[in-house]
Coordinates of C-alpha atoms in Angstrom, one line a residue:
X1438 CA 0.0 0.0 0.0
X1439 CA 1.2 3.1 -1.1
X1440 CA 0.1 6.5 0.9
X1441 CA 0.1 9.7 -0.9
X1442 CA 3.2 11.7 -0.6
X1443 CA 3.3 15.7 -1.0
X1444 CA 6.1 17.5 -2.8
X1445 CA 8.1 18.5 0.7
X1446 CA 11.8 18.2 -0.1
X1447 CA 12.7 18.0 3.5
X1448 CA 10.9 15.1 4.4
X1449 CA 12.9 12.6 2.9
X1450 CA 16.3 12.8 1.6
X1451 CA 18.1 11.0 -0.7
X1452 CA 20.8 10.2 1.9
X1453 CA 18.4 8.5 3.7
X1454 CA 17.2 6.8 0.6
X1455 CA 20.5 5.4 -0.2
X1456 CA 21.3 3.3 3.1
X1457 CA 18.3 1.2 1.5
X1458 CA 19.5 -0.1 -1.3
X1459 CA 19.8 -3.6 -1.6
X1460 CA 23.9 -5.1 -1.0
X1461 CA 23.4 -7.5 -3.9
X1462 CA 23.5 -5.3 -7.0
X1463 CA 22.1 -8.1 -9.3
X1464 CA 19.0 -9.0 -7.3
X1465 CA 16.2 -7.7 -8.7
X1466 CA 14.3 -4.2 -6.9
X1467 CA 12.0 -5.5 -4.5
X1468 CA 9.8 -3.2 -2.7
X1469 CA 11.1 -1.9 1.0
X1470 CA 9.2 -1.0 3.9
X1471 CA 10.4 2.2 5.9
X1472 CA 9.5 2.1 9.7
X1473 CA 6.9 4.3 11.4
X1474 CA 8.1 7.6 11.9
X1475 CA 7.5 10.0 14.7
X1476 CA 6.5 13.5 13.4
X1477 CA 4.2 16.1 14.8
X1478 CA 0.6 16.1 13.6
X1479 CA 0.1 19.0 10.9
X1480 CA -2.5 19.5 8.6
X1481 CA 0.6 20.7 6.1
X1482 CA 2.5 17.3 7.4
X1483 CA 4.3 15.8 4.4
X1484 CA 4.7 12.3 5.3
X1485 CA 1.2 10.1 7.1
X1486 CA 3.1 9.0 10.2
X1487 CA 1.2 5.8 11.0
X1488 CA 1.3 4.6 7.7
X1489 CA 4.6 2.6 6.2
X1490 CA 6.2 3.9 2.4
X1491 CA 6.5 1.1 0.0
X1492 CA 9.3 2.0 -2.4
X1493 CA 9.7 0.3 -5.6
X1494 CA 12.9 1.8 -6.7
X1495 CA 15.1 4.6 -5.4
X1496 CA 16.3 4.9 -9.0
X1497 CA 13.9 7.8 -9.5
X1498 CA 14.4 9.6 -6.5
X1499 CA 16.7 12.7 -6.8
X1500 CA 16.6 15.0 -9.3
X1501 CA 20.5 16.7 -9.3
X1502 CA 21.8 16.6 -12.8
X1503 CA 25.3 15.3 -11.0
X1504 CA 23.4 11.9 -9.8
X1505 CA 22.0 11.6 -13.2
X1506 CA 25.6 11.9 -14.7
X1507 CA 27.4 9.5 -11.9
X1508 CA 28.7 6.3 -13.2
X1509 CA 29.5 3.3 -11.1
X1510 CA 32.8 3.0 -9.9
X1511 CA 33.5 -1.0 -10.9
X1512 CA 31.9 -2.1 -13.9
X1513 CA 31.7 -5.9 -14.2
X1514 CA 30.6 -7.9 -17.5
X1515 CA 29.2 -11.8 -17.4
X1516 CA 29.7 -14.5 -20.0
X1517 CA 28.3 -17.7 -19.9
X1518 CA 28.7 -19.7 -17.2
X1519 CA 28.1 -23.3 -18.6
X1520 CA 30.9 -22.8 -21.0
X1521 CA 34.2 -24.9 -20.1
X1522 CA 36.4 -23.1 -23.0
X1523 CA 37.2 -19.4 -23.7
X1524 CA 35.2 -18.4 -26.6
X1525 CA 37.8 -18.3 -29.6
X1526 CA 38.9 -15.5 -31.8
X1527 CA 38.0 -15.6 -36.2
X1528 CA 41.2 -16.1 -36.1
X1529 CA 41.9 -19.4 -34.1
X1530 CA 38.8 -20.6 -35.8
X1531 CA 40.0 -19.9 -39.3
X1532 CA 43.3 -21.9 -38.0
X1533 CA 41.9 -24.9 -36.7
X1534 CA 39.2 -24.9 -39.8
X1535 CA 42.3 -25.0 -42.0
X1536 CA 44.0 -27.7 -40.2
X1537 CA 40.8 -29.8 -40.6
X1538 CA 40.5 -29.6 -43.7
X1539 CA 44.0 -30.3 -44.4
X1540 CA 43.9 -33.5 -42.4
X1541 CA 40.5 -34.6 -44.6
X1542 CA 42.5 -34.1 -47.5
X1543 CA 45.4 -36.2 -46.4
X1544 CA 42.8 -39.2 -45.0
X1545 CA 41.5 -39.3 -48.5
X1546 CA 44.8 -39.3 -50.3
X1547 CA 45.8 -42.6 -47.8
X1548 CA 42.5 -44.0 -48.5
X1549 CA 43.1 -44.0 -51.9
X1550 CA 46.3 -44.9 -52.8
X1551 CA 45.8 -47.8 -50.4
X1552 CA 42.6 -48.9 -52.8
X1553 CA 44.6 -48.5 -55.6
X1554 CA 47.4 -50.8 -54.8
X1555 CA 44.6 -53.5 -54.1
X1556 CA 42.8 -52.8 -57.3
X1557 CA 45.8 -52.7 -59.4
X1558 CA 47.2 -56.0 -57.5
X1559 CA 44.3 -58.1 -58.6
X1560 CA 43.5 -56.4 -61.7
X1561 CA 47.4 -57.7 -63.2
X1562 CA 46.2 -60.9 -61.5
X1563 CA 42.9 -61.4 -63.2
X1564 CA 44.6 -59.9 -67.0
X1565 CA 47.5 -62.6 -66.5
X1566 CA 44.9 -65.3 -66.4
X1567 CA 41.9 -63.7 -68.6
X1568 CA 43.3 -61.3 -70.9
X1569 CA 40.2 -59.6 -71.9
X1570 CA 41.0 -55.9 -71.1
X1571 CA 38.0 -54.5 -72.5
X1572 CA 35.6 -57.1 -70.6
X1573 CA 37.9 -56.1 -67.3
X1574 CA 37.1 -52.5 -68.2
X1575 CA 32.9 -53.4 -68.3
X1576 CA 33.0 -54.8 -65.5
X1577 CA 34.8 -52.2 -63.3
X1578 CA 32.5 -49.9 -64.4
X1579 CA 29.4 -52.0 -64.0
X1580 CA 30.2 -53.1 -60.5
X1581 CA 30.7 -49.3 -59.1
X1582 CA 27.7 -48.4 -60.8
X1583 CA 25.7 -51.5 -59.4
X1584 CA 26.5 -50.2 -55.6
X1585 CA 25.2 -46.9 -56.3
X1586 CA 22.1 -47.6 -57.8
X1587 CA 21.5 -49.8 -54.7
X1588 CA 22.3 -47.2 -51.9
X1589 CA 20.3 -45.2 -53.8
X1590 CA 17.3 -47.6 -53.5
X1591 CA 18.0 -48.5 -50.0
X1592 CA 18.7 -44.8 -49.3
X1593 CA 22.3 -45.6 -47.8
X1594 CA 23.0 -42.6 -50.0
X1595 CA 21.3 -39.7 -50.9
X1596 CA 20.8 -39.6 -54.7
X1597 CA 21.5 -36.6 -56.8
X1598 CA 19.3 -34.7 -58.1
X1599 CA 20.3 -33.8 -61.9
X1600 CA 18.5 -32.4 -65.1
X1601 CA 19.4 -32.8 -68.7
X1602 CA 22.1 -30.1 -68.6
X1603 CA 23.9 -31.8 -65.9
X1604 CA 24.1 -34.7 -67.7
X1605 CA 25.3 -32.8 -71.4
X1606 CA 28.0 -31.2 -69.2
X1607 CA 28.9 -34.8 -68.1
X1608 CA 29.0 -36.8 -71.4
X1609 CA 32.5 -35.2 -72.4
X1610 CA 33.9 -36.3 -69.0
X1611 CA 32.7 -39.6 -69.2
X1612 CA 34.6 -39.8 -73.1
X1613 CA 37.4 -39.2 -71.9
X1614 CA 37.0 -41.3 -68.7
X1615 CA 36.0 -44.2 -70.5
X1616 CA 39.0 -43.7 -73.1
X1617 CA 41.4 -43.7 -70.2
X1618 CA 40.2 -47.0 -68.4
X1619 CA 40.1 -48.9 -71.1
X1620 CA 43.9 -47.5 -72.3
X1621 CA 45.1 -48.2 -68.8
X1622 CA 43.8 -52.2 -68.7
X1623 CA 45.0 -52.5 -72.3
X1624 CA 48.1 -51.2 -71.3
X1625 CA 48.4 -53.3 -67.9
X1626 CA 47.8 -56.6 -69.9
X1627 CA 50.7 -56.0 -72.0
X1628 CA 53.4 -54.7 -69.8
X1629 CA 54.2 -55.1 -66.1
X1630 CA 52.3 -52.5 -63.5
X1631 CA 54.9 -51.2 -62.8
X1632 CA 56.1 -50.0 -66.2
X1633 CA 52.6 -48.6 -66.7
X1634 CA 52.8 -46.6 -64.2
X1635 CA 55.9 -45.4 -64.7
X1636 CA 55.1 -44.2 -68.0
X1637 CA 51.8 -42.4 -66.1
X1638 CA 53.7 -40.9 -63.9
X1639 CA 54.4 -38.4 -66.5
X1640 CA 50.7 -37.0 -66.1
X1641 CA 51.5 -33.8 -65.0
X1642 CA 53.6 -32.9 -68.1
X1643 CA 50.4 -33.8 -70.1
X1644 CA 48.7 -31.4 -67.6
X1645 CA 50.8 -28.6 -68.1
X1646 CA 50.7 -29.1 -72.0
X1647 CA 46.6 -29.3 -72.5
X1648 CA 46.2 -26.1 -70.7
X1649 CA 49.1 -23.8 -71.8
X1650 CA 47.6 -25.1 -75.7
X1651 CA 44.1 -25.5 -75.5
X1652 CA 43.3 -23.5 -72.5
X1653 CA 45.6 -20.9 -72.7
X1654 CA 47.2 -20.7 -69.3
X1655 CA 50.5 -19.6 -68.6
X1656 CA 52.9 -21.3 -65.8
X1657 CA 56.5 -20.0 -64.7
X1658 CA 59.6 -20.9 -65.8
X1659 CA 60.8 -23.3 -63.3
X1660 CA 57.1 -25.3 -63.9
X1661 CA 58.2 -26.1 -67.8
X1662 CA 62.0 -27.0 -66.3
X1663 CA 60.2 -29.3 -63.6
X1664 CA 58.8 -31.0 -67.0
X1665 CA 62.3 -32.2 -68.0
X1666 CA 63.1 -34.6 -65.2
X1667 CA 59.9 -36.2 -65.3
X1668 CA 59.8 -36.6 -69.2
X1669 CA 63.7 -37.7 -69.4
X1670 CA 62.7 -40.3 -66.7
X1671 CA 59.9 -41.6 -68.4
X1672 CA 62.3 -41.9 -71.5
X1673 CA 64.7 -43.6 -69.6
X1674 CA 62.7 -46.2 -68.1
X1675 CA 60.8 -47.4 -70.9
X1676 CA 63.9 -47.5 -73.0
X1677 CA 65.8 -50.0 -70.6
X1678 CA 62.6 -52.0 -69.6
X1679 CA 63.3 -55.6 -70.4
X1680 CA 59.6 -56.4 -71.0
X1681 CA 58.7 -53.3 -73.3
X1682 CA 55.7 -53.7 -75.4
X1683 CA 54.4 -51.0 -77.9
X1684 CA 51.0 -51.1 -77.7
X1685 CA 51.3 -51.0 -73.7
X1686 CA 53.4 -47.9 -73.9
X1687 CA 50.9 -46.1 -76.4
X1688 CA 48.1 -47.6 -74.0
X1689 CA 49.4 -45.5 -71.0
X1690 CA 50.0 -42.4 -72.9
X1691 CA 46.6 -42.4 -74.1
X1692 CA 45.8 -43.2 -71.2
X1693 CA 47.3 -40.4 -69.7
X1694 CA 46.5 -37.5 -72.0
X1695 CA 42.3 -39.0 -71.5
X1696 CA 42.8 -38.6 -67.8
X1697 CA 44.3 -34.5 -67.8
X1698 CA 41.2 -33.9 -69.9
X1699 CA 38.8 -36.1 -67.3
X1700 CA 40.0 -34.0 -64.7
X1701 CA 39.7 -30.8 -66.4
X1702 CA 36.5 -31.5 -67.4
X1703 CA 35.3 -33.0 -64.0
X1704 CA 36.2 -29.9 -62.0
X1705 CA 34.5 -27.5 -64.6
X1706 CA 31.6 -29.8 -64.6
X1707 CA 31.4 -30.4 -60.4
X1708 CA 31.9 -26.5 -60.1
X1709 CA 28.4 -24.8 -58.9
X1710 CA 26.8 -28.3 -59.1
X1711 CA 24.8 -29.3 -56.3
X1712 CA 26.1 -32.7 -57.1
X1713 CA 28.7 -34.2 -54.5
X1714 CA 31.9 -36.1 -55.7
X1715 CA 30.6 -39.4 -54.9
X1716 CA 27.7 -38.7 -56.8
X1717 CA 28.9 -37.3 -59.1
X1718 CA 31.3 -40.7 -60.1
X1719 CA 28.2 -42.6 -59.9
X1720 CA 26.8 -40.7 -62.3
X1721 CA 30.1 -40.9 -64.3
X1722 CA 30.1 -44.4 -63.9
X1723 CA 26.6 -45.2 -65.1
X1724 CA 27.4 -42.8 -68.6
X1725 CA 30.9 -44.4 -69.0
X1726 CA 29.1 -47.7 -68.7
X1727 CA 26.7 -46.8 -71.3
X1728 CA 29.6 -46.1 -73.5
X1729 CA 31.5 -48.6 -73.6
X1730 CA 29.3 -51.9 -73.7
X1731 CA 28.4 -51.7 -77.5
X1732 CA 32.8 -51.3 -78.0
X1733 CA 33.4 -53.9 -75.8
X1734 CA 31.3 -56.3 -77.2
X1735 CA 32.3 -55.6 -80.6
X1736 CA 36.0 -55.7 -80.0
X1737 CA 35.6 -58.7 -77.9
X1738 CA 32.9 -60.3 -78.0
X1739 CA 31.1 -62.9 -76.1
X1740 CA 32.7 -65.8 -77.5
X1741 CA 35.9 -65.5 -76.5
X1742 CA 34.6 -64.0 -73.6
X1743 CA 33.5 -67.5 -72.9
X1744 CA 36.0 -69.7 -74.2
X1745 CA 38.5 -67.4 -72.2
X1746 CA 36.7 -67.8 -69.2
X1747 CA 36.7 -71.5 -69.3
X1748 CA 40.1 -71.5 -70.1
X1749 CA 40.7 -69.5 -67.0
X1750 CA 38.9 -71.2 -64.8
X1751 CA 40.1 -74.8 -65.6
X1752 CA 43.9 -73.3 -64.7
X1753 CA 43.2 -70.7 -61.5
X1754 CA 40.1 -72.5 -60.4
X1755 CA 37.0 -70.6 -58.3
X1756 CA 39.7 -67.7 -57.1
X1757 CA 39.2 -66.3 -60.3
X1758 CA 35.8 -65.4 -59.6
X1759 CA 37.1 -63.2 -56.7
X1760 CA 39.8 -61.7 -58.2
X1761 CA 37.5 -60.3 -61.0
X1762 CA 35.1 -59.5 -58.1
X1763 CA 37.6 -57.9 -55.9
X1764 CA 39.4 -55.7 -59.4
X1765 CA 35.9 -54.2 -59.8
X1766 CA 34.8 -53.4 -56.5
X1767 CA 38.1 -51.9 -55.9
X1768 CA 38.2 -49.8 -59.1
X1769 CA 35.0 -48.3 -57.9
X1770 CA 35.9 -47.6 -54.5
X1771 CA 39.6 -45.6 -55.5
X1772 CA 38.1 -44.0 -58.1
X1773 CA 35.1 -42.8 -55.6
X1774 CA 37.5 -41.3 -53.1
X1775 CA 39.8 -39.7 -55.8
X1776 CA 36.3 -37.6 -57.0
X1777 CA 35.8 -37.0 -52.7
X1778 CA 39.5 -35.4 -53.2
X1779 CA 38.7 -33.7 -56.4
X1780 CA 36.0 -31.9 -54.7
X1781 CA 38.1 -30.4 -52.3
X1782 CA 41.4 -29.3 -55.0
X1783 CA 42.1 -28.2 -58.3
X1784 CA 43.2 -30.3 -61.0
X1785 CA 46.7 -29.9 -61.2
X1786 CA 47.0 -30.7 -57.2
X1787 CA 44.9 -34.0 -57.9
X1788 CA 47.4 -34.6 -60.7
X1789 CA 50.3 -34.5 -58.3
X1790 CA 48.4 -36.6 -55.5
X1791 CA 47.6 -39.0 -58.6
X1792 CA 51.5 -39.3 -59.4
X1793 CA 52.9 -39.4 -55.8
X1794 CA 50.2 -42.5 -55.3
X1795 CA 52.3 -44.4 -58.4
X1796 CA 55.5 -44.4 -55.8
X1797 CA 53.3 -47.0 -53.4
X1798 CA 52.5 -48.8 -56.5
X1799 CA 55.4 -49.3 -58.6
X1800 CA 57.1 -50.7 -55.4
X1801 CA 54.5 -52.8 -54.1
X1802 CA 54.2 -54.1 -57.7
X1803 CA 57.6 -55.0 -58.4
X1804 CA 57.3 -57.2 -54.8
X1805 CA 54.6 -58.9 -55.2
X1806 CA 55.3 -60.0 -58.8
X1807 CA 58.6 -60.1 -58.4
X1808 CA 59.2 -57.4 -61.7
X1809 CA 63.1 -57.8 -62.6
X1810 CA 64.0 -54.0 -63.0
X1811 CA 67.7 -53.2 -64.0
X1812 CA 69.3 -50.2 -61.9
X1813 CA 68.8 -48.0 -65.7
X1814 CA 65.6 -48.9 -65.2
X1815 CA 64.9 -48.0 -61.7
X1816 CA 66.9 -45.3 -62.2
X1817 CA 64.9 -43.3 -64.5
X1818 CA 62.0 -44.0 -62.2
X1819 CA 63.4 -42.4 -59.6
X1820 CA 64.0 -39.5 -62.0
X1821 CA 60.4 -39.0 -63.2
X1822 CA 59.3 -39.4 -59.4
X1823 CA 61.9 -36.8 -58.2
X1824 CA 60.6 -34.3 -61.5
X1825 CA 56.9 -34.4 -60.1
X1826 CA 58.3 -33.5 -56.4
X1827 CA 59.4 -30.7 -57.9
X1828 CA 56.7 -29.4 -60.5
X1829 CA 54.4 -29.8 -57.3
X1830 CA 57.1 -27.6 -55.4
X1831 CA 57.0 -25.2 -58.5
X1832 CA 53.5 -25.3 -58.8
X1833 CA 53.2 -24.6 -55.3

């Protein structure tokens, strides 16, 4: 209850006001009650002396322009109390967001070299016993296209949504895919893996050639001197290889120059596209498949498809059947996480990753099948290898 109080100045100072206010600043106002007080009876009395004053806020009271101007002597700030970390500056975030992505980079660069030295392990296998390259080719392509369509249906993965432009932009990427694959088995069932990929390692100098000619881009000095190592190497080792075969040379330059124009296309295709990387194989694998059938059958055929296949089976026995299994589920699965990487880097950086992943497979080649190499031999290797170090350094 609130009694009715009379403009008297003198009746209640501010002073008096003030050894009322609450000790804990942060509660909130509550309303006070002031004791009786003992005053004469007057008409002109400014205060009812039997009745208490319920104050909501002494705020208000005091008019001086100096109390309005006062500022508190300690100002204190409150964060969050639930938090266990400081909160952390653009900057630190920007660091650590960096150094994530860096690391998810580098998992998918282990992930798939490690897939390709599987695939390419049991790929030679199943070409030394059935020497259908093309066939080999189909059924990469078939089996990675058979997985997707299945996590589609089973929703294990989300499936793209495309339009008939998406799929225009795609058809020159899967060309050039398909052209590669097939060069790349043809050329594996002729020579040793290891040669092959020796002769691939000089992708980036097919790199830096399609775009300074067709795309007009230019590149420094010491990226054209980084080109001489790792086309001298090249050279060197297909001269002194001991098992050199023309056709499997030509098959992974082919192979080679289809592959720089794959990747160009796939990063101009993936760019804007609401399509991920996985996807976005899938899709390339379904087209590519589409492709090449109707060549595959006609350079093949199913007759010796057959007959080889008997053949096969009566000397390797039911293993065969998972070696062809095991090529094409690996193909699919490397090839998957080499589009998660090219989603995340240019071109030219995938080029280098693709390159550096032929070390881990030239060696593990030459081991497990026992590949004589002559020191010329490894030799110019070494040389290409040590020319794509440095075009990445250059590049860099």
């Amino acid at each position: 209850m609130i009694c009715s109080v009379k403009h008297s100045p003198a009746a209640l100072g501010v002073p008096d006001l003030l050894r009322l206010r609450p000790k804990a600043s942060g509660l909130r106002p509550q309303s006070c009650s002031l004791p009786s007080l003992s005053v004469p009876k007057c008409s002109n009395s400014a205060l009812s002396a039997r009745k208490p004053l319920y104050i909501s806020s002494i705020e208000a009271f005091g008019s001086s322009e100096s109390a309005k101007a006062r500022k508190p002597i300690v100002e204190c700030k409150a964060y969050e109390a639930d938090r266990s970390q400081p909160i952390e500056l653009p900057d630190q975030q920007q660091a650590k967001a960096a150094a994530a992505q860096k690391l998810k980079i580098g998992i998918y660069f282990a992930t798939w070299w490690a897939l390709n030295v599987v695939f390419n392990i049991y790929n030679k296998k199943v070409l030394n016993a059935y020497p259908f390259p093309w066939l080999t080719s189909t059924l990469s392509l078939a089996a990675g296209s058979l997985i997707m369509l299945i996590s589609w249906a089973l929703r294990i993965a989300e499936a793209p949504k495309t339009d008939l432009e998406f799929w225009k932009t795609l058809f020159p990427v899967a060309v050039a895919h398909t052209i590669g694959h097939v060069a790349a088995t043809v050329s594996m069932s002729k020579v040793a893996v290891s040669f092959t990929h020796i002769i691939k390692s000089g992708e980036p100098a097919f790199s830096v050639l399609v775009s300074r000619f067709l795309l007009g881009e230019t590149f420094p000095a010491s990226v054209y001197l980084s080109l001489v190592p790792i086309i001298g190497g090249c050279a060197l080792a297909a001269v002194t290889e001991l098992n050199f075969n023309m056709i499997g040379f030509m098959g992974a330059m082919i192979s080679n120059l289809a592959f720089v124009f794959r990747n160009i296309f796939s990063k101009r295709g993936m760019k804007g596209k609401s399509v991920s990387g996985m996807n976005y194989y899938a899709c390339l694998s379904i087209m590519s498949l589409l492709i090449l059938t109707p060549f595959a059958i006609a350079v093949e055929g199913p007759q010796l498809w057959v007959a080889g296949w008997e053949k096969a089976i009566s000397q390797i026995g039911p293993n065969l059947i998972w070696w062809v299994a095991a090529q094409s589920v690996f193909y699919h699965l490397y090839n998957q996480v080499s589009y998660m990487s090219l989603d995340e880097i240019s071109p030219l950086t995938f080029s280098i990753g693709n390159t550096m992943k032929r070390i881990s497979v030239i060696v593990s080649s030459i081991i497990i099948f026992r590949t004589p190499v002559q020191p010329v031999n490894a030799l110019g290797a070494a040389i290409a290898v040590l020319g794509t170090f440095l075009y990445s350094q250059a590049k860099q």
